[in-house]
PDB file of C-alpha atoms in Angstrom:
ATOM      1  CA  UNK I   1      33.424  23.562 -33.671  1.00 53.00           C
ATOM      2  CA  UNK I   2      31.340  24.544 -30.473  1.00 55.00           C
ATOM      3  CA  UNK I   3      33.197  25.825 -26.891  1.00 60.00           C
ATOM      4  CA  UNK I   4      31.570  22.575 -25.232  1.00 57.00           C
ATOM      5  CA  UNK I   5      33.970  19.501 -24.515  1.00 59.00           C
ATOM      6  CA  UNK I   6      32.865  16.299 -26.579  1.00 61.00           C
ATOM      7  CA  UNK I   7      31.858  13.378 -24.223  1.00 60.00           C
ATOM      8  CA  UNK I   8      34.645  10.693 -24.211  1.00 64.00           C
ATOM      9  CA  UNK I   9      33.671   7.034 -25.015  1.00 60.00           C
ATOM     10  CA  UNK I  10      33.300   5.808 -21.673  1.00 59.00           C
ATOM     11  CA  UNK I  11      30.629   8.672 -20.130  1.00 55.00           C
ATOM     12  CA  UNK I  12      28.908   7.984 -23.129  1.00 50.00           C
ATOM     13  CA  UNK I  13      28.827   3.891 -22.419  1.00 51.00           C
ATOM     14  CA  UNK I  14      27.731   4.644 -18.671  1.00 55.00           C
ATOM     15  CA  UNK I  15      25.142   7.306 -19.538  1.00 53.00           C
ATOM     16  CA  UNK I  16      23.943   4.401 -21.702  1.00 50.00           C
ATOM     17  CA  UNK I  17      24.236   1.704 -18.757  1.00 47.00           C
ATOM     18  CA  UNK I  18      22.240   3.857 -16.352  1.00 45.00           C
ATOM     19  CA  UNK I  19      19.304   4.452 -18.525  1.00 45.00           C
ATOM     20  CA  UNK I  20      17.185   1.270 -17.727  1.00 46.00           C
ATOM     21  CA  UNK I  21      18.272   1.172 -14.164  1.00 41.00           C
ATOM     22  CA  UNK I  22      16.672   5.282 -14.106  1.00 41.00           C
ATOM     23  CA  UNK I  23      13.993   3.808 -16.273  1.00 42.00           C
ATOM     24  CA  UNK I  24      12.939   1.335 -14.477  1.00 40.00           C
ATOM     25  CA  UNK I  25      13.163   3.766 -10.874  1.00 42.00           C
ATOM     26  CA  UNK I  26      10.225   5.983 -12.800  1.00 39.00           C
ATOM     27  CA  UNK I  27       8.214   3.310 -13.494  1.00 42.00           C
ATOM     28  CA  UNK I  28       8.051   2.229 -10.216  1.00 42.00           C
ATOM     29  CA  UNK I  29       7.306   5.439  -8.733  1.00 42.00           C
ATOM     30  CA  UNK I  30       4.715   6.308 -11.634  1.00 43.00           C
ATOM     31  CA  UNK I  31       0.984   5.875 -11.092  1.00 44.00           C
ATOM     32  CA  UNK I  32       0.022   2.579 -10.556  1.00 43.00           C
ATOM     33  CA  UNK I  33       3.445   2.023  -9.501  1.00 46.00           C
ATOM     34  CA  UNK I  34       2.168  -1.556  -8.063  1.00 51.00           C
ATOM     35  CA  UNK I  35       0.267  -4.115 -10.639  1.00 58.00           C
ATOM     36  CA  UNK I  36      -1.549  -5.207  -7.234  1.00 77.00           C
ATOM     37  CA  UNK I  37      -5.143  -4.348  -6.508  1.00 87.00           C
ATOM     38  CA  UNK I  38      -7.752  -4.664  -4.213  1.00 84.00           C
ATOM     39  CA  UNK I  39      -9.777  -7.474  -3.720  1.00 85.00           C
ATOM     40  CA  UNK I  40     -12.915  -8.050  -6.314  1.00 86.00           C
ATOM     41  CA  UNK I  41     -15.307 -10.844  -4.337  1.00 88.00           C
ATOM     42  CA  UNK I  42     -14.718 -11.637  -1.170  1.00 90.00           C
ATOM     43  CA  UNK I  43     -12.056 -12.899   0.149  1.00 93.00           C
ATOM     44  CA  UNK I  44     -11.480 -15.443   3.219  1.00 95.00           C
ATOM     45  CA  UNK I  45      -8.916 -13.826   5.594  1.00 96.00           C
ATOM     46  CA  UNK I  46      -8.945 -16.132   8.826  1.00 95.00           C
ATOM     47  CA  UNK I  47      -9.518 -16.383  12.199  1.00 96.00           C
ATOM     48  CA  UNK I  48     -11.613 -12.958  13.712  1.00 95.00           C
ATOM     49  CA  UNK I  49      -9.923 -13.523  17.068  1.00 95.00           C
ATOM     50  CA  UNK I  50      -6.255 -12.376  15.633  1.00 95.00           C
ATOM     51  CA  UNK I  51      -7.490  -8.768  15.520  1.00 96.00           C
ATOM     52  CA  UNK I  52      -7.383  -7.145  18.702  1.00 94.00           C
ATOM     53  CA  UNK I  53      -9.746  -4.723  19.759  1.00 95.00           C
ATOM     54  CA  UNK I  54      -8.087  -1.292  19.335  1.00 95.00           C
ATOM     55  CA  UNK I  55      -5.869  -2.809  16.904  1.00 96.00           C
ATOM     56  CA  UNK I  56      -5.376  -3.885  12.705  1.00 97.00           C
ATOM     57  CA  UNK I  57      -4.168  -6.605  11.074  1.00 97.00           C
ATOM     58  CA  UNK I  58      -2.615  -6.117   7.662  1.00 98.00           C
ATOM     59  CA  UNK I  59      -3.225  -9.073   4.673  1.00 97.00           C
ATOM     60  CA  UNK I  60      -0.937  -8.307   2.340  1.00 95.00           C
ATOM     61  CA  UNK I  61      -1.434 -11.148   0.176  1.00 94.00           C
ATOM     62  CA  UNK I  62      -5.181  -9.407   0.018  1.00 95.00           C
ATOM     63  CA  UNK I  63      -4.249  -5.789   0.230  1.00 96.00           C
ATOM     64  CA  UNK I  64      -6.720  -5.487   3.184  1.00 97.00           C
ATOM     65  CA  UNK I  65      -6.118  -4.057   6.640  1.00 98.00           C
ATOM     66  CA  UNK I  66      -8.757  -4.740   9.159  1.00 98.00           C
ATOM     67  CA  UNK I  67      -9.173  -3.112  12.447  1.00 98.00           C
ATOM     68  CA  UNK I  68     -11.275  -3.457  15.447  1.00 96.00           C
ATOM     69  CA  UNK I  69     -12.586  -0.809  17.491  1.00 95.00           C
ATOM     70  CA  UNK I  70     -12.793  -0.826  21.294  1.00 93.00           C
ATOM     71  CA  UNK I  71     -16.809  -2.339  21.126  1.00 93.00           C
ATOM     72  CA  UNK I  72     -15.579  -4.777  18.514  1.00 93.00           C
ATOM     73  CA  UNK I  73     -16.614  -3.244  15.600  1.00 96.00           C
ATOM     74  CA  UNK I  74     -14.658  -3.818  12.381  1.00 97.00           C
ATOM     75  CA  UNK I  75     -13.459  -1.846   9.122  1.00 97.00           C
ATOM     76  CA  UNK I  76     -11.982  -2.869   6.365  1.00 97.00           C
ATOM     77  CA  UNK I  77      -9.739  -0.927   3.900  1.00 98.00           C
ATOM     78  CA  UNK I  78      -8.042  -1.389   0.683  1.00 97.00           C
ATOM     79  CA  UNK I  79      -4.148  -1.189   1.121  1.00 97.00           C
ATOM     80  CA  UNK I  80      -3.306   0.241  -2.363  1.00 97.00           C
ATOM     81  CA  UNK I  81      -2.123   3.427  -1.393  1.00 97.00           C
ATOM     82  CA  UNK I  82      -4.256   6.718  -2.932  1.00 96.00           C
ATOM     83  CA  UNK I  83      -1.376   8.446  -4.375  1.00 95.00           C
ATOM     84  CA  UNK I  84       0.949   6.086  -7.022  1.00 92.00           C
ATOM     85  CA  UNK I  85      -1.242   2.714  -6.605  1.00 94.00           C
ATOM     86  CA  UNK I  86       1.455   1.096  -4.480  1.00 95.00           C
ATOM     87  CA  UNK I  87       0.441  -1.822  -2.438  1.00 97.00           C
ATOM     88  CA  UNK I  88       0.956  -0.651   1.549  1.00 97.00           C
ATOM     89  CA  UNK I  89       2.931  -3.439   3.571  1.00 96.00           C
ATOM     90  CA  UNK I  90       3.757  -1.715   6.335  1.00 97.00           C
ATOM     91  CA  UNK I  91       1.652  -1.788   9.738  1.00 98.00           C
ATOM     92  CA  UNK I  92       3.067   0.036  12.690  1.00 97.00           C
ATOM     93  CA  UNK I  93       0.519   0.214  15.536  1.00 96.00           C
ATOM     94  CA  UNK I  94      -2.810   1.169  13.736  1.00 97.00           C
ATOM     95  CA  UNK I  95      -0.688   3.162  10.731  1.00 98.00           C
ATOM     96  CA  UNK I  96      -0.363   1.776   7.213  1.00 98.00           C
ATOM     97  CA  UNK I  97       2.873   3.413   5.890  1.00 97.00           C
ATOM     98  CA  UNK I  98       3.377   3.207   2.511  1.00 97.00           C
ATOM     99  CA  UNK I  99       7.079   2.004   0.893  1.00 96.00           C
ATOM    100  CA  UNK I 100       6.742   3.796  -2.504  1.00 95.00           C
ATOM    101  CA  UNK I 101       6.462   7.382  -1.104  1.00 94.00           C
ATOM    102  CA  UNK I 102       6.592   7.579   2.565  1.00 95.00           C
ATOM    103  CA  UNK I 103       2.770   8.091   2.800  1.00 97.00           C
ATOM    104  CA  UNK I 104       0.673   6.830   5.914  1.00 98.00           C
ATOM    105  CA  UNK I 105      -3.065   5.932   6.329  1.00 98.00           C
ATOM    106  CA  UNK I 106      -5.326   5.667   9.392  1.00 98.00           C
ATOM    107  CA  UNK I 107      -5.939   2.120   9.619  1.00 97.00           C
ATOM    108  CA  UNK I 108      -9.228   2.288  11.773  1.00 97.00           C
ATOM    109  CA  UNK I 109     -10.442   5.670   9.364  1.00 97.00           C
ATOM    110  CA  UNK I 110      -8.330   5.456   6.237  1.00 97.00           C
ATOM    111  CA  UNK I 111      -7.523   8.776   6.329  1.00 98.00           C
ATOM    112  CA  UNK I 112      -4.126   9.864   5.119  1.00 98.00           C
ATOM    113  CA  UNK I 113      -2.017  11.114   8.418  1.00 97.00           C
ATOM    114  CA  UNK I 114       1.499  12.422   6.299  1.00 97.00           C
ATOM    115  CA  UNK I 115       1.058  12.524   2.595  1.00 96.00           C
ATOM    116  CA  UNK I 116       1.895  13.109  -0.383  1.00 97.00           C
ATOM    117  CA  UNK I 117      -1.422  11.136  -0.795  1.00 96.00           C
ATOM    118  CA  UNK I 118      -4.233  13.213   0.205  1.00 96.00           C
ATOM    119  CA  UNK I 119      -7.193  10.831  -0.201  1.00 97.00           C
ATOM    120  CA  UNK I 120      -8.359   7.725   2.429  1.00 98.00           C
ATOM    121  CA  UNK I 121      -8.104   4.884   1.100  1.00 97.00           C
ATOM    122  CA  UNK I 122     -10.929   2.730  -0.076  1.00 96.00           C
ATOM    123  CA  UNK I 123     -12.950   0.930   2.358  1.00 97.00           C
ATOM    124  CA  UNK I 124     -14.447  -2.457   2.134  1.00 97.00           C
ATOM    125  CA  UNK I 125     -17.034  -4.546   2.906  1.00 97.00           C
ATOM    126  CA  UNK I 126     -16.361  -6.543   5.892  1.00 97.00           C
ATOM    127  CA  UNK I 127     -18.034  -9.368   8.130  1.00 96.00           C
ATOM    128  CA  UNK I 128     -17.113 -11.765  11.003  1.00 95.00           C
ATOM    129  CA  UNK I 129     -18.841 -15.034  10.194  1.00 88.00           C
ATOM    130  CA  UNK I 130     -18.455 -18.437  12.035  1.00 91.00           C
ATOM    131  CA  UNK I 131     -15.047 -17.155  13.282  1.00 94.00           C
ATOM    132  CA  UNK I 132     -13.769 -16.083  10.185  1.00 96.00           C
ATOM    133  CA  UNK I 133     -13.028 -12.498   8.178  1.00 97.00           C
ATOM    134  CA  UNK I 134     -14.088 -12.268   4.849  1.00 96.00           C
ATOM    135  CA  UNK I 135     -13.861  -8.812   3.168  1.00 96.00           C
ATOM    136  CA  UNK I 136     -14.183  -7.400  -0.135  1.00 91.00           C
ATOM    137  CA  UNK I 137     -16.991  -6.796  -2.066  1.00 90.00           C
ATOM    138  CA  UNK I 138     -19.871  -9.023  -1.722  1.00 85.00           C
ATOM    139  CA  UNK I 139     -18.718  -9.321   2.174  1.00 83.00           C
TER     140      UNK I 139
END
């Protein structure tokens, strides 16, 4: 018999109960945390006039952020955060701050401003046509 105390019945039951739940936390925070992705064709996202010059919109149903720049100018980047694949859905001001690890993007650059990603994020294609915003590839 070994000096070590045998685990009773019940910390061996909740051991077992809290192994999906931990599971299921390290999945999440694995790569490719997020099954979302970036879009593949273009992709309609409505009226240019609801991005203000200086300012970004965020699409998360698109995982897109577009900005404007003070001529008018606009970028497009992929919202799928550089560092686990999360999709971003956070837009305070002109930074993209990511849920999964507290990372945050440049929305008019892409470049990361507080990791622990340390690549920009993807950009896109992007046009204003007929009043409209259509990124993605193709755009």
């Amino acid at each position: 018999m070994s000096g070590r105390p045998s685990a009773s019945r019940r910390t061996v039951l909740r051991g077992a109960a809290l192994t999906p739940v931990a599971g299921l936390g390290l999945a999440a925070c694995g790569p490719g945390g997020g099954s979302a992705s970036a879009p593949t064709a273009p992709v309609d996202l409505g009226a240019e006039n609801e991005i203000p010059k200086g300012g970004a919109r965020l699409y998360r149903d698109h995982n897109v952020v577009v900005s404007r720049d003070a001529n008018g100018a606009l970028k497009a980047f992929s919202t799928i955060c550089t560092h686990a694949g999360c999709p971003i859905n956070k837009l305070q001001g002109t930074t993209l701050i990511c849920p999964c690890h507290g990372s945050e993007f440049d929305a008019t650059t892409g470049k990361v401003v507080q990791s622990p990603a340390t690549q920009p994020l993807s950009e896109l294609p992007v046009r204003a046509q007929g009043g409209k915003v259509v990124a993605g590839p193709g755009a």
